[in-house]
Coordinates of N, CA, C and O in Angstrom, one line a residue:
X1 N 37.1 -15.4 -26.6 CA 35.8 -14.8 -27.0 C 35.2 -15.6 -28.2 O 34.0 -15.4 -28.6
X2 N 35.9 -16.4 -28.6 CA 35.4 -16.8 -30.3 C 34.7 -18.1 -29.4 O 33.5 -18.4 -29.6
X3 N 35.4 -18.8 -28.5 CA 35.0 -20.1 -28.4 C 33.5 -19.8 -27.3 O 32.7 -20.6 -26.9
X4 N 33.6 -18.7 -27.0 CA 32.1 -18.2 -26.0 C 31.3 -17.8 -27.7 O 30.4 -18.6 -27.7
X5 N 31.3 -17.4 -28.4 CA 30.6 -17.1 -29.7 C 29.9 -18.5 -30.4 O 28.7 -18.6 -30.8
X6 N 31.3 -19.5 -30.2 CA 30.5 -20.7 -31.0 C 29.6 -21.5 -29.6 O 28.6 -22.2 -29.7
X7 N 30.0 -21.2 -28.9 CA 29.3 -22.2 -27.7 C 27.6 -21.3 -27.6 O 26.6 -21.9 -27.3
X8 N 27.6 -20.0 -27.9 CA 26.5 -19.7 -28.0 C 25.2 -20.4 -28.9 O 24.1 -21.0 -28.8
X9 N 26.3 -20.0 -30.1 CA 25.5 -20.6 -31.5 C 25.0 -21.9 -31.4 O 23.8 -22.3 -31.6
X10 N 26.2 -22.7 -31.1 CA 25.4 -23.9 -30.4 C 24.1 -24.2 -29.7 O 23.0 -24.9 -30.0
X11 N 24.4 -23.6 -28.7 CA 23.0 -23.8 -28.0 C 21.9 -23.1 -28.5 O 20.8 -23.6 -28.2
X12 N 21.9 -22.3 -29.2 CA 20.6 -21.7 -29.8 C 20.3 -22.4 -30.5 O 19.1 -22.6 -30.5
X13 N 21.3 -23.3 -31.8 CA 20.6 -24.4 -32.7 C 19.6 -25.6 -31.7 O 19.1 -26.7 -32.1
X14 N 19.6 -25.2 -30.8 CA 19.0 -27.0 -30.0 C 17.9 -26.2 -29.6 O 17.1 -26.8 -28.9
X15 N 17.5 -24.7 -29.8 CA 16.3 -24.5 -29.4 C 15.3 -24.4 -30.4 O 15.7 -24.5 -31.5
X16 N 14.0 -24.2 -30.2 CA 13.2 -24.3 -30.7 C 12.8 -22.5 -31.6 O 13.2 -21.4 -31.1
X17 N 12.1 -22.6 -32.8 CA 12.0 -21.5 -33.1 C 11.6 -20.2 -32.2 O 12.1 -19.1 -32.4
X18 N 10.4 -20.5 -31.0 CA 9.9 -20.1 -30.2 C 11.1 -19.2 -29.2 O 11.2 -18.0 -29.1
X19 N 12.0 -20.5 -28.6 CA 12.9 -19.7 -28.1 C 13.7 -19.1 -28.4 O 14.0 -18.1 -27.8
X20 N 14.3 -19.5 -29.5 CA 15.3 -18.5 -30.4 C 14.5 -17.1 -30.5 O 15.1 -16.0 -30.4
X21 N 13.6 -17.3 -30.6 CA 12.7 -15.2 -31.0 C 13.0 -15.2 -29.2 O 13.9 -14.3 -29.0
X22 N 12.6 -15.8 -28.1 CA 13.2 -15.1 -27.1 C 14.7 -14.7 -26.5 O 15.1 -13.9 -25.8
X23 N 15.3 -16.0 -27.4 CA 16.8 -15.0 -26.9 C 16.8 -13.9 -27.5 O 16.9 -13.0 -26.7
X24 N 16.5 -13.6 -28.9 CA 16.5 -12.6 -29.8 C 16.5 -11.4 -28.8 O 17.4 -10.6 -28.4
X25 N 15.0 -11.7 -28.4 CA 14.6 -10.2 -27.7 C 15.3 -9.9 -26.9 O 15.6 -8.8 -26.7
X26 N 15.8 -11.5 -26.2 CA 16.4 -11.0 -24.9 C 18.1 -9.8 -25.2 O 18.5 -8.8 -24.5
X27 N 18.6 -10.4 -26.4 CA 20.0 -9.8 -26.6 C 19.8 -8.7 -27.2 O 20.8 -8.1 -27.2
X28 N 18.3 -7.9 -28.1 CA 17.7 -6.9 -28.4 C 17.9 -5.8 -27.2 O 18.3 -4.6 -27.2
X29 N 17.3 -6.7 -25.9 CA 16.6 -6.0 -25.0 C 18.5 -5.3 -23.7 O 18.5 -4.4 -23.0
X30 N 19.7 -6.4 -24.1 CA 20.8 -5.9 -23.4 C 21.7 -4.9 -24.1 O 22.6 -4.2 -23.6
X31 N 21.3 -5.1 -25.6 CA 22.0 -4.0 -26.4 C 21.5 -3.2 -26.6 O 21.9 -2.4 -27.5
X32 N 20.4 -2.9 -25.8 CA 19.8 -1.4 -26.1 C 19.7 -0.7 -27.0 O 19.8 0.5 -26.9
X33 N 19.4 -1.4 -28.2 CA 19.2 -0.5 -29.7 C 17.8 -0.4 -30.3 O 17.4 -1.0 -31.3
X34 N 17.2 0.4 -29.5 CA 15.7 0.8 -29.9 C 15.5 0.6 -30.7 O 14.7 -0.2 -30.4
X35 N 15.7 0.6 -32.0 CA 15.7 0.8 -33.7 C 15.3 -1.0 -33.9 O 14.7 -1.3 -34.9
X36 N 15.7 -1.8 -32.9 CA 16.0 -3.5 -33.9 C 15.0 -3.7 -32.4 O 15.3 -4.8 -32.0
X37 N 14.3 -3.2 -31.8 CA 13.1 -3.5 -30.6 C 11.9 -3.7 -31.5 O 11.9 -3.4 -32.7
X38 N 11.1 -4.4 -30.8 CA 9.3 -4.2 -31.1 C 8.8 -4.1 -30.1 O 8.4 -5.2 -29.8
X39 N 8.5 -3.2 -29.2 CA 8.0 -2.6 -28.1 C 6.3 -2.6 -28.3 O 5.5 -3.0 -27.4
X40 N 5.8 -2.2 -29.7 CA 4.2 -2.3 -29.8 C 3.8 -3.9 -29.7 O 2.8 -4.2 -29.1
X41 N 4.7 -5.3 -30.6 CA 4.6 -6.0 -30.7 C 4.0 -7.1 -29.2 O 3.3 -8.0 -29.1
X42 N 4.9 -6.3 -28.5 CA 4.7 -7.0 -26.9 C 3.2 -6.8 -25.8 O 2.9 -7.5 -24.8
X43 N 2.6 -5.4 -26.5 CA 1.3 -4.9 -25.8 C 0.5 -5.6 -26.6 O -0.7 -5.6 -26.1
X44 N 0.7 -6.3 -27.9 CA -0.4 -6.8 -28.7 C -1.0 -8.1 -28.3 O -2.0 -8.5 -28.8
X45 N -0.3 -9.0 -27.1 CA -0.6 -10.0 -26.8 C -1.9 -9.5 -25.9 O -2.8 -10.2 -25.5
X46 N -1.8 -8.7 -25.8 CA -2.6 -8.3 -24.6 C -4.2 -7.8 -24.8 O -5.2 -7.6 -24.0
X47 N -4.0 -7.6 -26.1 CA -5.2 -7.1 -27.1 C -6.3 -8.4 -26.5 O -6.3 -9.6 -26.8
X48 N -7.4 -7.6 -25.7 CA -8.5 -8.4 -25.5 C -8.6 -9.4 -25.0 O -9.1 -10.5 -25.2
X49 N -7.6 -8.4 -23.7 CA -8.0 -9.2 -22.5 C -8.6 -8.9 -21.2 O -8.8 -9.6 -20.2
X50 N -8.9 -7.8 -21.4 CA -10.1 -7.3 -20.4 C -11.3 -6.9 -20.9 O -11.7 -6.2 -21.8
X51 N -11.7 -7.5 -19.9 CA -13.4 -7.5 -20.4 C -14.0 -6.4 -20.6 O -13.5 -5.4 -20.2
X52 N -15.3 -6.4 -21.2 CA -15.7 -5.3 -21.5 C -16.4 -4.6 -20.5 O -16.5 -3.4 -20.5
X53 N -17.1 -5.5 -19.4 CA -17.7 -4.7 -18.1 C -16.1 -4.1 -17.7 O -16.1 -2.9 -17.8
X54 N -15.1 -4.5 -17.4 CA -13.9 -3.9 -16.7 C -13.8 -2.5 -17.3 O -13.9 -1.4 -16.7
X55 N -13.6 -2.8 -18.6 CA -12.9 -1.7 -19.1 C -14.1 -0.7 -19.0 O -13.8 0.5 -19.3
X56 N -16.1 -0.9 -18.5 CA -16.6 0.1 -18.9 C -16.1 0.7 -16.9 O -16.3 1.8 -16.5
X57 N -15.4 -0.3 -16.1 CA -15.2 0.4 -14.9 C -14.5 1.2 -14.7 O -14.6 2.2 -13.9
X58 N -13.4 0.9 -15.8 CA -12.2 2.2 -15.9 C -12.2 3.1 -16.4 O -11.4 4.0 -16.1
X59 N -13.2 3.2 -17.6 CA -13.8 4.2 -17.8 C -14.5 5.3 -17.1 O -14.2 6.5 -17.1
X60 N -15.7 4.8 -16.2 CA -16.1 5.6 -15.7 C -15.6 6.2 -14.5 O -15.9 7.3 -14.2
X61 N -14.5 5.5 -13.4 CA -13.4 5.6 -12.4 C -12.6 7.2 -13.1 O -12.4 8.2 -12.4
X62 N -12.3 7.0 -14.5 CA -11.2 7.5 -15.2 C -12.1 9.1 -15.4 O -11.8 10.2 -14.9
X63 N -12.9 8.8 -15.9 CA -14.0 10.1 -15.9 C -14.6 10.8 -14.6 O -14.6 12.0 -14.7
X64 N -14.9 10.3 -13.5 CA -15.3 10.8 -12.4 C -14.1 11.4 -11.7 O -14.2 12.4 -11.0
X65 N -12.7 10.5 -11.9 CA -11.6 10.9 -11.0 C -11.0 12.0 -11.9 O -10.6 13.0 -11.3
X66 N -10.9 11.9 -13.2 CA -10.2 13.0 -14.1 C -10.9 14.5 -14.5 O -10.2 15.5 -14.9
X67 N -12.7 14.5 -14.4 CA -13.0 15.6 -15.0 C -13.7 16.5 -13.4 O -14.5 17.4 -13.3
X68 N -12.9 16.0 -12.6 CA -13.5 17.3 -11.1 C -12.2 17.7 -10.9 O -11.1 17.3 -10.5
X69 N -12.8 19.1 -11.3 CA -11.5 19.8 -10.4 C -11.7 20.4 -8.8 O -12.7 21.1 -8.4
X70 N -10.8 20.2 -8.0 CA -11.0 20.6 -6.3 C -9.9 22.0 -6.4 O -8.7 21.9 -6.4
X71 N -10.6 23.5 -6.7 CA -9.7 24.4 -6.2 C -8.8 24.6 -5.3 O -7.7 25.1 -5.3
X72 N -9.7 24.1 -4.2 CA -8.8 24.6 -3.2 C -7.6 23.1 -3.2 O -7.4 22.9 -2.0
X73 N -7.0 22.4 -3.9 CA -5.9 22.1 -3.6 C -5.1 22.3 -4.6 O -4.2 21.5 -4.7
X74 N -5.2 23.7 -5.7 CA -3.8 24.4 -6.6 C -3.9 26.0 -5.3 O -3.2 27.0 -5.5

């Protein structure tokens, strides 16, 4: 187990800082310890990337499909 321990460390020194934050995550992400995650961190890439006509489409999709109610199907 020790010589699987150093053979890791190894190879992480030959990576780049970039990848090293992704093994990180990656061994974050198999030890399942919510507490040492960044779960908001990963939706932030995503910040402003849909356009603004899109998002006024889902909006209004979101509004028309969400505020009618059809009784007769409760």
């Amino acid at each position: 187990m020790e010589n699987l321990k150093q053979e890791l460390l190894e190879q992480i020194e030959k990576l780049t800082p970039l990848q090293q934050k992704q093994v990180l995550d990656f061994a974050l992400e198999l030890s399942d310890e919510p507490s040492k995650r960044y779960p908001g961190e990963k939706l932030l890439k995503l910040v402003g990337t849909i356009s603004p006509e899109d998002l006024e489409i889902m909006k209004q999709a979101i509004e028309e499909g969400c505020e009618q109610i059809n009784e007769s199907e409760w």
